[in-house]
CSV table of C-alpha atoms in Angstrom, one decimal:
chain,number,residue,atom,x,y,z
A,142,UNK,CA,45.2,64.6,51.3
A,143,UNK,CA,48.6,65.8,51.8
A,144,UNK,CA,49.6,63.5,54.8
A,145,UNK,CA,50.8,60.2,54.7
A,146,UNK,CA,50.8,58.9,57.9
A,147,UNK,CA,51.2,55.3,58.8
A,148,UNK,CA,49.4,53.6,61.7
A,149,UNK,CA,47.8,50.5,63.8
A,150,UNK,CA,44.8,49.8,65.5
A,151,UNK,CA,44.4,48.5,68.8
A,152,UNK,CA,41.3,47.2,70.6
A,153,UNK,CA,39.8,45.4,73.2
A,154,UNK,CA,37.3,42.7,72.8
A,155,UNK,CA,34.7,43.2,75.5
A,156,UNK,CA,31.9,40.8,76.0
A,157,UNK,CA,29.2,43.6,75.5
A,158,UNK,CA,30.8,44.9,72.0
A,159,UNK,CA,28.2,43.9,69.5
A,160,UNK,CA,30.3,43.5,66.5
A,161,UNK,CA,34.0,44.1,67.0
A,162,UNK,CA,35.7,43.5,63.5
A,163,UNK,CA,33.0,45.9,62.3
A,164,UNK,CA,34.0,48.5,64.8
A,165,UNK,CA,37.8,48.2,63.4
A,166,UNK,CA,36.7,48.1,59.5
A,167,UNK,CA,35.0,51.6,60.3
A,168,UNK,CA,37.9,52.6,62.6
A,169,UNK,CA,40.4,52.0,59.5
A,170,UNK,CA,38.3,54.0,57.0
A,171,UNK,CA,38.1,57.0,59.3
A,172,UNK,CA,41.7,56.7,59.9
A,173,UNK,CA,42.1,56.1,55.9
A,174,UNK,CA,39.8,59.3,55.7
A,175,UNK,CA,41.9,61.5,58.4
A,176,UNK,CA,45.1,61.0,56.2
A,177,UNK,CA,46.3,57.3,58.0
A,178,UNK,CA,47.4,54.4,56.2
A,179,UNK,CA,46.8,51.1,58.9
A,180,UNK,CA,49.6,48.5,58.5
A,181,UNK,CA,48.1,46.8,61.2
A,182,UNK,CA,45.1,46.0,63.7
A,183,UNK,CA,45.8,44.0,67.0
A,184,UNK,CA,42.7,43.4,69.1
A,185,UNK,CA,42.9,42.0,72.4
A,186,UNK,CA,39.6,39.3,74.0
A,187,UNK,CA,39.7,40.6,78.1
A,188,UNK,CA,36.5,41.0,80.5
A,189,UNK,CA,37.1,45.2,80.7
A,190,UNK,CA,39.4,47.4,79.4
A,191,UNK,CA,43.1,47.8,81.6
A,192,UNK,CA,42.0,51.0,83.9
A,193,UNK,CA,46.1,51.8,83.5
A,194,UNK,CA,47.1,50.7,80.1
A,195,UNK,CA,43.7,50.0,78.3
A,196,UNK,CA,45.0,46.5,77.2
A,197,UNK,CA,47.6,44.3,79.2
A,198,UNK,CA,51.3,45.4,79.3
A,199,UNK,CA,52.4,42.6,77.7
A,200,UNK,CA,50.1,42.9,74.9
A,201,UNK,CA,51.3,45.9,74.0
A,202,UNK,CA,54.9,44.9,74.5
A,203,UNK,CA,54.2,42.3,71.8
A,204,UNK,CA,53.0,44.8,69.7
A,205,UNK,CA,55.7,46.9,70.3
A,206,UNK,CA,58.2,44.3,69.1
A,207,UNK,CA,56.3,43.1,65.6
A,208,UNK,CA,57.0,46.6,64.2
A,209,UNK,CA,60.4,47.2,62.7
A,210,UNK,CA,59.7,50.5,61.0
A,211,UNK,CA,58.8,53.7,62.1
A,212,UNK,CA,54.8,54.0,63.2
A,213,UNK,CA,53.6,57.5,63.2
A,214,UNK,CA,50.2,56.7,65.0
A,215,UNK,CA,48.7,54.4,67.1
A,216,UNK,CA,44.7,54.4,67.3
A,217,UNK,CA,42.7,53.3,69.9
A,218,UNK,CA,39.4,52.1,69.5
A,219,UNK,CA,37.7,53.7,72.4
A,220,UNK,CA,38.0,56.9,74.3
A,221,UNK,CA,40.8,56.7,76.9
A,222,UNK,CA,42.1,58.4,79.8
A,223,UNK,CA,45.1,60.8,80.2
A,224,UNK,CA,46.8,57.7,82.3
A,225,UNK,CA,46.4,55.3,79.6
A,226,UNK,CA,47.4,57.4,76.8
A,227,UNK,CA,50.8,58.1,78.2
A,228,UNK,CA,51.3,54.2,79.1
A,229,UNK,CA,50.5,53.0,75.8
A,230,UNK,CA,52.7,56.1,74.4
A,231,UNK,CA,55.7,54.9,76.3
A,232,UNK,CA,55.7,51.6,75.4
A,233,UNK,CA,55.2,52.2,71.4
A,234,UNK,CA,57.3,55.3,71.3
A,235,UNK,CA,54.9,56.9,68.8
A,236,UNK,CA,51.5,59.6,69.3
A,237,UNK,CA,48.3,58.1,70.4
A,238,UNK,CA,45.0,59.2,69.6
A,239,UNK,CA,41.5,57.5,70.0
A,240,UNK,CA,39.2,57.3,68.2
A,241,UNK,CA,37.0,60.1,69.0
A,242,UNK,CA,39.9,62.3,68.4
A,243,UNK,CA,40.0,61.0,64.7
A,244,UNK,CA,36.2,61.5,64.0
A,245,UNK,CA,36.5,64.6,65.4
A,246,UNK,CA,39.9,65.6,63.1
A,247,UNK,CA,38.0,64.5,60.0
A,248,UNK,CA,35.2,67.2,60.8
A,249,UNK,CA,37.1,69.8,61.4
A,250,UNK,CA,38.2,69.1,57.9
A,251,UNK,CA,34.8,69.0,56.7
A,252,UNK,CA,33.2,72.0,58.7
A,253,UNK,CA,32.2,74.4,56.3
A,254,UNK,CA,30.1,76.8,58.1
A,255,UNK,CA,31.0,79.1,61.0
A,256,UNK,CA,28.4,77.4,63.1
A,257,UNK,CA,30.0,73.7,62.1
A,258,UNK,CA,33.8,75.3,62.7
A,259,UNK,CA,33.0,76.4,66.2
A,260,UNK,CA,31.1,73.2,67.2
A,261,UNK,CA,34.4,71.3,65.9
A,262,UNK,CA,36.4,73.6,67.8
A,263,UNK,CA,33.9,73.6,71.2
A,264,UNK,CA,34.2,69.7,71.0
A,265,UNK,CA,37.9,69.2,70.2
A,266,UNK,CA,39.0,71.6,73.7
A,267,UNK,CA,36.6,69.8,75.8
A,268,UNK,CA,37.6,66.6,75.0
A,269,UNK,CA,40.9,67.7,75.4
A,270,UNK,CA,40.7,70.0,78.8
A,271,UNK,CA,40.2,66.9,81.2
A,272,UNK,CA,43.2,65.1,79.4
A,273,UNK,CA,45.8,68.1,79.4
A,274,UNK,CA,47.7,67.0,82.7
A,275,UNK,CA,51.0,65.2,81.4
A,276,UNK,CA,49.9,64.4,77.8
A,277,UNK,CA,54.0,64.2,77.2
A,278,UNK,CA,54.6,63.7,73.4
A,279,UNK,CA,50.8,63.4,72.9
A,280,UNK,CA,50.4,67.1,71.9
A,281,UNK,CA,53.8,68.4,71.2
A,282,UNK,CA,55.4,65.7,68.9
A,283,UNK,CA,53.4,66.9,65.8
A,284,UNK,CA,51.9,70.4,66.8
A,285,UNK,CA,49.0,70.7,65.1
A,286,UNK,CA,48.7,66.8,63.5
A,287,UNK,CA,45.3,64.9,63.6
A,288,UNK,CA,43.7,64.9,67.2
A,289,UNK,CA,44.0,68.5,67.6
A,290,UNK,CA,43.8,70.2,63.9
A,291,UNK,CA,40.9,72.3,65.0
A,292,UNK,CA,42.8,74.6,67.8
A,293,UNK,CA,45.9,74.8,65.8
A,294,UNK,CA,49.0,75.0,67.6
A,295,UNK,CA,48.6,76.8,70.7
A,296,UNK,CA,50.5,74.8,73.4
A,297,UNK,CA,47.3,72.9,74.8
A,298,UNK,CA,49.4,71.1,77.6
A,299,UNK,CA,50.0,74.3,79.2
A,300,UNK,CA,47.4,76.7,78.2
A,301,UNK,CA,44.1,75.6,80.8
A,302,UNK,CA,43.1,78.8,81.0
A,303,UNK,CA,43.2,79.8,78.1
A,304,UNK,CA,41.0,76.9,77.0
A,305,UNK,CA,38.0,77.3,79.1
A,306,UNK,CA,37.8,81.2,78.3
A,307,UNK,CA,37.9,80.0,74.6
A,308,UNK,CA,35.2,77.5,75.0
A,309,UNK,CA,33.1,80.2,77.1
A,310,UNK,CA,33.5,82.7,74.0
A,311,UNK,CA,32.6,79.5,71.7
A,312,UNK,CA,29.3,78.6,73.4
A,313,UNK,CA,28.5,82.2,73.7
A,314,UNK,CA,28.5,82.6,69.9
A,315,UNK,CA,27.0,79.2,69.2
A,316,UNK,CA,24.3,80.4,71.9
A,317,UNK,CA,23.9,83.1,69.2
A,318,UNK,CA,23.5,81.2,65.8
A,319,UNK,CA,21.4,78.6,67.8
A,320,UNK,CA,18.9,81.9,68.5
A,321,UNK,CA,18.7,82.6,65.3
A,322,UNK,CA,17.7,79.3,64.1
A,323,UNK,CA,15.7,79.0,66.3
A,324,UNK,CA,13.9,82.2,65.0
A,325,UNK,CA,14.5,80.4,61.5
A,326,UNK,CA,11.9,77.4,62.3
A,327,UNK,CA,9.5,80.0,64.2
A,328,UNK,CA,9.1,81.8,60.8
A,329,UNK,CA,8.6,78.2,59.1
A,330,UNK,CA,5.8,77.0,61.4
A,331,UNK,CA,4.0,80.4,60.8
A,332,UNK,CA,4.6,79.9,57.4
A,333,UNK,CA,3.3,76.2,57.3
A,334,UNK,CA,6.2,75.3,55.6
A,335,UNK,CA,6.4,71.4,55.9
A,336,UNK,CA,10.6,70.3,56.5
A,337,UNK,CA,12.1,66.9,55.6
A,338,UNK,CA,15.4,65.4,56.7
A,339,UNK,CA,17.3,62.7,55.2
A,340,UNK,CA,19.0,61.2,58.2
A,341,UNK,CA,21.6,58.0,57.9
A,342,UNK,CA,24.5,56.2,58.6
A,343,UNK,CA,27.4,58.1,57.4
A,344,UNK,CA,28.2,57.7,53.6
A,345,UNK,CA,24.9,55.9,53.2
A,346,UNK,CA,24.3,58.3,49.7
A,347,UNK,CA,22.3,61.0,51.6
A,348,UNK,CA,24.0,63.7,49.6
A,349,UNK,CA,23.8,61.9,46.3
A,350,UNK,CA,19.7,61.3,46.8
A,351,UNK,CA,19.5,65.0,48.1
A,352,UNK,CA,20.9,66.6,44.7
A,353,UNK,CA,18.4,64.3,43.0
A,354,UNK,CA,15.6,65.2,45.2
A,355,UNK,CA,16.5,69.0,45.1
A,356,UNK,CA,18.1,69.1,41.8
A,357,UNK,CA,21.2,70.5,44.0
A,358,UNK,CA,24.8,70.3,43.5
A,359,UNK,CA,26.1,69.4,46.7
A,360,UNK,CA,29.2,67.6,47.5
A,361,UNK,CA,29.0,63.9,46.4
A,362,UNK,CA,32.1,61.3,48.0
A,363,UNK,CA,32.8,57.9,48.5
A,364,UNK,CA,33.9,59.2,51.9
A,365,UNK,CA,32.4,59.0,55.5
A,366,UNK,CA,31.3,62.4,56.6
A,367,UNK,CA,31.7,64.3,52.9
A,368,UNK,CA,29.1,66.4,54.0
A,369,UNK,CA,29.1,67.8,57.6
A,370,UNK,CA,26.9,71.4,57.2
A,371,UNK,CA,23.6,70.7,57.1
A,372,UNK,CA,22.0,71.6,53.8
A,373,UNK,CA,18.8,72.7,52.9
A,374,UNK,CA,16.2,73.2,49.3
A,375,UNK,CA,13.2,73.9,48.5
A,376,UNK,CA,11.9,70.6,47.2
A,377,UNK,CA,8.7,70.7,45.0
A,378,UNK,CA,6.9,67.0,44.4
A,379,UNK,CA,4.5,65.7,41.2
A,380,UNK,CA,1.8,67.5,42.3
A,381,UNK,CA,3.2,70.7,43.0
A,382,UNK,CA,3.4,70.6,46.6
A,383,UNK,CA,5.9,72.4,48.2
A,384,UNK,CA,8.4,71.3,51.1
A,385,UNK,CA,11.9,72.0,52.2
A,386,UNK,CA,14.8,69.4,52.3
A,387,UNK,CA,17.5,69.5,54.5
A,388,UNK,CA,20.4,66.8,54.4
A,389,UNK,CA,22.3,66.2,57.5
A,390,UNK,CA,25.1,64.9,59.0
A,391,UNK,CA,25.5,61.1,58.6
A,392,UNK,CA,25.9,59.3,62.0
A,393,UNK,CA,28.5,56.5,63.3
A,394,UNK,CA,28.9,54.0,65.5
A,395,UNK,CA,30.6,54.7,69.1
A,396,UNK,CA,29.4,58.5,68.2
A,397,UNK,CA,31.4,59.9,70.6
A,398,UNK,CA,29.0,62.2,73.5
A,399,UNK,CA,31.2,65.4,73.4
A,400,UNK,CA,30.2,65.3,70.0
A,401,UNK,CA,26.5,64.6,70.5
A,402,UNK,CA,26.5,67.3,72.7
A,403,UNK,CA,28.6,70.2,70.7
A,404,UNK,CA,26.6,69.3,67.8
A,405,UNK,CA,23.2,68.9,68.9
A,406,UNK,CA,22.6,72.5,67.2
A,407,UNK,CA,22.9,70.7,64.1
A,408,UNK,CA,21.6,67.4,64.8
A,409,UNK,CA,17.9,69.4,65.6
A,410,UNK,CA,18.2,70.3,62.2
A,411,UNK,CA,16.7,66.8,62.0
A,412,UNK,CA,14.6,67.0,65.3
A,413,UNK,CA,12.5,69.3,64.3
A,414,UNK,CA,11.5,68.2,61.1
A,415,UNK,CA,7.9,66.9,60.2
A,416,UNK,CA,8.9,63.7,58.0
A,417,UNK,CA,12.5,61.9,58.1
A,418,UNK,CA,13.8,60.2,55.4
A,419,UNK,CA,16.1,57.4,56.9
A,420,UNK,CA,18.6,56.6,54.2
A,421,UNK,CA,20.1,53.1,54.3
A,422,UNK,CA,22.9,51.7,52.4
A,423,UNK,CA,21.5,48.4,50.7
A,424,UNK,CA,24.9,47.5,49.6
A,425,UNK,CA,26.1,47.7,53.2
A,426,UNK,CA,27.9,44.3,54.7
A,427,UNK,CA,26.9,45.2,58.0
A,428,UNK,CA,23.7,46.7,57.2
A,429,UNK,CA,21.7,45.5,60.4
A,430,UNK,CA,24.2,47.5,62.9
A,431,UNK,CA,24.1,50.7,60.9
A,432,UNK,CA,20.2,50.8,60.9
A,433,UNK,CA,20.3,50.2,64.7
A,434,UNK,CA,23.4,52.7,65.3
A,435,UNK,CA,20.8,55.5,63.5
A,436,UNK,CA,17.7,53.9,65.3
A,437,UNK,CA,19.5,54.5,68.9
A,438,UNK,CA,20.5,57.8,68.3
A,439,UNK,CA,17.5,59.0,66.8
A,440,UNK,CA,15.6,57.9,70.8
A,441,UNK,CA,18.5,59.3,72.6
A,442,UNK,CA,17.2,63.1,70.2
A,443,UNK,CA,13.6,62.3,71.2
A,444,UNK,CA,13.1,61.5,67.0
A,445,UNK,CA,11.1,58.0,67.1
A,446,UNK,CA,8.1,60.3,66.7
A,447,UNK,CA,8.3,61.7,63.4
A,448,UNK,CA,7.0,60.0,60.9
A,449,UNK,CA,9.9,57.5,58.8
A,450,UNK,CA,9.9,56.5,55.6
A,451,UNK,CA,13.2,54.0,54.4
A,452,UNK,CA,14.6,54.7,51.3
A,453,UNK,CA,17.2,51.8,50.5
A,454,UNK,CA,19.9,53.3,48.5
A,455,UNK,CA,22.6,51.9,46.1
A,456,UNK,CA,20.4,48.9,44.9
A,457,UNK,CA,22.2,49.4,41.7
A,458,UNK,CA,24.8,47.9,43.1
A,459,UNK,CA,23.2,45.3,45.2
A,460,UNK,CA,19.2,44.4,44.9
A,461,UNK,CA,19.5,41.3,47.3
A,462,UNK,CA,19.8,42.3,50.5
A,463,UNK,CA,16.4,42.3,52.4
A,464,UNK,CA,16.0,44.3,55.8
A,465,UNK,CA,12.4,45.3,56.5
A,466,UNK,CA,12.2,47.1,60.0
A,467,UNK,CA,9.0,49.3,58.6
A,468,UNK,CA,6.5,48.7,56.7
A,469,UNK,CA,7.4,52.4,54.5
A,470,UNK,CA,10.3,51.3,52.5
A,471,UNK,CA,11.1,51.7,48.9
A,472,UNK,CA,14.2,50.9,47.1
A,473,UNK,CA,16.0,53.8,45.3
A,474,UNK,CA,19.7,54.1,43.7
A,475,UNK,CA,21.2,57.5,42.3
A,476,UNK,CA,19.9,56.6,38.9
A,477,UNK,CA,16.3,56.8,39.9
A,478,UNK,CA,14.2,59.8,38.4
A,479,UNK,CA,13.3,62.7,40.4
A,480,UNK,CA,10.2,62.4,40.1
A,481,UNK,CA,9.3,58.9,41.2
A,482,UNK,CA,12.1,59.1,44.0
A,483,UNK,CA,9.6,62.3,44.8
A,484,UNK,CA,7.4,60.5,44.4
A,485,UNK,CA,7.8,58.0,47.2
A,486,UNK,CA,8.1,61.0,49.5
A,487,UNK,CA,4.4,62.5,48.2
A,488,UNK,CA,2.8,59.0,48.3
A,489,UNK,CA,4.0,57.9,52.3
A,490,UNK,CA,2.8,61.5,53.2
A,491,UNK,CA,-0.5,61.1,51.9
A,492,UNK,CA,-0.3,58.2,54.7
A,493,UNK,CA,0.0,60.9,57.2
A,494,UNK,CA,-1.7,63.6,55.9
A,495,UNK,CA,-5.9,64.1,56.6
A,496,UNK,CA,-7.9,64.4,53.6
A,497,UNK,CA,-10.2,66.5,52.7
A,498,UNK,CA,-12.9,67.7,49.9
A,499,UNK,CA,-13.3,71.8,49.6
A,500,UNK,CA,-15.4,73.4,47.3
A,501,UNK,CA,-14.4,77.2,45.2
A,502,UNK,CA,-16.9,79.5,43.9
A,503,UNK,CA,-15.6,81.1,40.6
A,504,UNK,CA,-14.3,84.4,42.1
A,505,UNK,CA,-11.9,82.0,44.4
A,506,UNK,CA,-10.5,80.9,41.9
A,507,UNK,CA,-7.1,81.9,42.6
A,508,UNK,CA,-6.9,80.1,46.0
A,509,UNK,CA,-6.4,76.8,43.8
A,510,UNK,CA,-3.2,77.9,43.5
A,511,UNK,CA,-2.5,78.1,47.0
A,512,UNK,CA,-4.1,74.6,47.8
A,513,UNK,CA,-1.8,73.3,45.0
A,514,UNK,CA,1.9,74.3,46.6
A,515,UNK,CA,0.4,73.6,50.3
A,516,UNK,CA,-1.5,70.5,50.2
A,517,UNK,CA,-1.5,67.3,47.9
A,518,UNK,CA,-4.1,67.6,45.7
A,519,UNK,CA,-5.6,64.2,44.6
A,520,UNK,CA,-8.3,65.5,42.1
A,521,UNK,CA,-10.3,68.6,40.9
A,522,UNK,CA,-13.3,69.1,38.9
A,523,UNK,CA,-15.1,72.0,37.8
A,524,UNK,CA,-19.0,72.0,38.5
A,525,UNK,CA,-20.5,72.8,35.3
A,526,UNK,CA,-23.8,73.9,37.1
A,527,UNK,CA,-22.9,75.6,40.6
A,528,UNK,CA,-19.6,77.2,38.8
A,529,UNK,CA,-17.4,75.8,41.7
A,530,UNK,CA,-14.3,73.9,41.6
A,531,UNK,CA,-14.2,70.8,43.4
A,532,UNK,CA,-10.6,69.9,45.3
A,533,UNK,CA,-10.0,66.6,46.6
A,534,UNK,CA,-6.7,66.1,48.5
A,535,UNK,CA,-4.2,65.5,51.0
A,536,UNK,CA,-3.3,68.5,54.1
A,537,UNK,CA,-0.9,68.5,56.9
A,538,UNK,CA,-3.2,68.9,60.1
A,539,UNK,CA,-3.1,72.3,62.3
A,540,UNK,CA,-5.9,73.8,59.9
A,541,UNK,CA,-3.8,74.7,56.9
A,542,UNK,CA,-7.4,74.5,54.8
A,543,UNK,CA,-8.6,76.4,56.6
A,544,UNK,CA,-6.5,79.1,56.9
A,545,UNK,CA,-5.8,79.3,53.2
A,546,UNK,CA,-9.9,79.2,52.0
A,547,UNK,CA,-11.2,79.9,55.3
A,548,UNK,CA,-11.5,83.9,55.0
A,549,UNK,CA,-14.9,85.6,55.9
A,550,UNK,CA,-15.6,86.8,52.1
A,551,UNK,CA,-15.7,82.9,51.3
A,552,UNK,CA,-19.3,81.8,52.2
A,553,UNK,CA,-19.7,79.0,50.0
A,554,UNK,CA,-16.4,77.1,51.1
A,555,UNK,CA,-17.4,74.1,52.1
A,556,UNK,CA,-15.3,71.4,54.2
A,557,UNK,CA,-15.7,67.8,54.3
C-alpha cells in the first residue's frame, strides 16, 4: 500500500470488555491493513468511557508528552462522539479516527462490486452526517486520507445537504440491486437449487477453502477482509449432486451497526442460505472469542436456524487446539482434496436431508439423471426381473422427488 502512516492506539478498559488486549491486537492489524504502522498502544482501566474526552485529560496529556516525533493518526478503539474527537484532537495535535472509521476505510478498499461500493459509501456518510458539526482538522488536514476515502474530497464539514441527498440517491439504487436479488433467490427456490455459505471470522481461510471447494480462483490474503463481494459457484459433490457456494464477508469483533445495517444486503447473502459452513481458524490464539463474535451476529440476522456444520481450518499449521461447540465438525487445511473436503459437506447433509427409495421403469430411465444432480444418491440397482431401477438416497424436503419422478405418465414410480 502506498501510505505510510504512523499511529497509536488508545483505549479504555471497561469492566464489561471481554478481552481487551484482543480487541487492540485486531485494532493494530486493521490499522496495519488500512496503510498504519502503530508505534504505540496506551489503554486506560476506568468504570465508563470520559462522555467529553473518552479517556481522562490527563491521560491523554501523558500520552501527549511520550511522543517526540510526528504522529500522523491517533486510533480509538471504540466509536466516539463529535465532542470527543475534537478534545482528543486538540490535545495530540494530530487526526483522529475510530475504529469504525478504519474497518470501514479498509472496505472501501476492498469493494469490488457496484452494490459493495455504494454500501461503503451509504455507511461511511452516515457515520459521518451526525459528526460533521466542528470536526476541525478531523476532515480537512488530509482530504481524502483513511476515515473518509470512500466520498473522496468533497468538503464534508460543510456540505450536509449535500450528504443526505447523496445517501437518498444511494439507498434508492441499493433498493434496486437488493430487488433484483431478491428476484435472484425467487428463481433459485423455483429451481430447487440448494445454496451454501461459508461464513467466519474475518481471514479465518473462507476464500482459500472456497477455491478448493469450487475449484475457483478467488483472491486468497493473509489479510482481514481480502474478500468483501460475496462470491458465488456452482459446487458439484462425490456423488454428483449439485449445489451453489457462495463465500462471504468475514465478520469482526465490535462490527460496527452502521455497517450491519448498510450491508445487510450482503450479509443475507448468508441468511438465506439452506446449509452454512462456519469456518473457524484452528490456529487462532483467541479462537473462543472469534467463534462467539460469529455466533452473536449470526442471532442478531435471525441465522441460528440453518443448519451448521464447523469446518476447522489451517490444522496444518496447528492440529492441537480443541473447541467443540457442535457436534458437526471436521478438521480441514488448504491442502485437503476437494473431494473429501466435499465430502464433509455431502455426508452432514445427508444428516438433514429425508431419505427415500423410488423405483424407474425402463422408459424413465432418463430421470436418473435428474435424481443424480438433485438428490444424494446412496445406491442403485437394476431389477433384472421387473426391468426397473432401484434408487436409494438422500432429498432436500419440499417434494423435490416428487416433482422430478412424480409426472402423470409415471405409473409405476413408487415412494417409500
Amino acid at each position: 500500500m502506498a501510505e505510510n502512516f504512523k499511529g497509536i492506539i488508545i483505549a479504555v478498559n471497561t469492566f464489561d470488555v471481554k478481552d481487551i488486549d484482543s480487541e487492540i491486537e485486531e485494532l493494530k492489524s486493521l490499522a496495519v491493513t488500512s496503510g498504519i504502522e502503530i508505534i504505540g498502544s496506551h489503554i486506560q482501566n476506568r468504570n465508563s468511557m470520559d462522555p467529553k474526552s473518552y479517556v481522562g485529560m490527563g491521560f491523554l496529556e501523558s500520552v501527549a508528552e511520550s511522543y517526540d516525533e510526528e504522529i500522523d493518526y491517533c486510533i480509538i478503539n471504540n466509536e466516539i462522539t463529535a465532542s470527543q474527537n475534537r478534545k482528543i484532537e486538540l490535545v495530540l495535535d494530530t487526526k483522529v479516527i475510530d475504529r469504525t472509521q478504519v474497518i470501514l476505510d479498509i472496505f472501501s478498499l476492498r469493494a469490488q462490486s457496484r452494490a459493495g461500493q455504494l454500501q461503503v459509501e451509504l455507511a461511511q456518510l452516515e457515520y459521518l452526517v451526525p459528526r460533521l458539526k466542528g470536526q476541525g482538522i478531523n476532515l480537512s488536514r488530509l482530504g481524502a486520507g483513511i476515515g473518509t476515502r470512500g466520498p473522496g474530497e468533497t468538503k464534508l464539514e460543510t456540505d450536509r445537504r449535500h450528504i443526505n441527498t447523496r445517501i437518498k440517491e444511494i439507498k434508492n439504487q441499493l433498493k434496486t440491486i437488493i430487488n433484483h436479488r431478491e428476484r435472484y433467490r425467487e428463481q433459485r427456490r423455483k429451481n430447487q437449487v440448494v445454496k451454501v455459505s461459508l461464513i467466519g471470522y474475518t481471514n479465518a481461510g473462507k476464500s482459500t477453502l472456497f477455491n478448493v471447494m469450487a475449484e475457483s480462483d478467488t483472491l486468497e490474503q493473509d489479510k482481514l477482509f481480502a474478500t468483501l463481494d460475496p462470491k458465488t459457484r456452482k459446487l458439484e459433490l462425490p456423488s454428483g449432486f449439485n449445489c451453489v457456494l457462495t463465500d462471504t464477508v468475514g465478520f469482526i469483533q465490535n462490527l460496527p451497526t452502521t455497517l450491519v445495517e448498510s450491508f445487510k444486503s450482503t450479509l443475507e447473502e448468508a441468511s438465506d442460505s439452506d446449509f452454512i459452513i462456519h469456518v473457524i481458524d484452528n490456529d487462532a490464539d483467541n479462537i473462543t472469542a472469534h467463534y462467539d463474535t460469529v455466533k452473536s451476529l449470526m442471532e442478531a440476522l435471525d441465522m441460528t436456524d440453518i443448519p451448521q456444520v464447523i469446518f476447522f481450518n489451517k490444522t496444518d499449521l496447528n492440529d492441537d487446539l480443541n473447541l467443540v461447540p457442535s457436534e458437526h465438525s471436521v478438521y480441514v487445511s488448504k491442502h485437503t482434496p476437494q473431494e473429501e473436503m466435499n465430502g464433509h459437506l455431502e455426508d452432514f447433509m445427508k444428516k438433514e436431508f429425508e431419505d427415500y427409495k423410488v423405483e424407474l421403469p425402463a422408459e424413465s430411465m432418463h430421470l436418473y439423471y435428474s435424481l443424480k444432480s438433485a438428490t444424494i444418491i446412496e445406491n442403485s440397482e437394476m431389477d433384472e426381473q421387473t426391468g426397473t431401477l432401484k434408487v436409494e438416497g438422500y432429498s432436500p424436503e419440499g417434494g423435490w422427488i416428487e416433482r422430478i419422478v412424480g409426472s402423470d405418465d409415471i405409473s409405476s414410480t413408487k415412494y417409500d
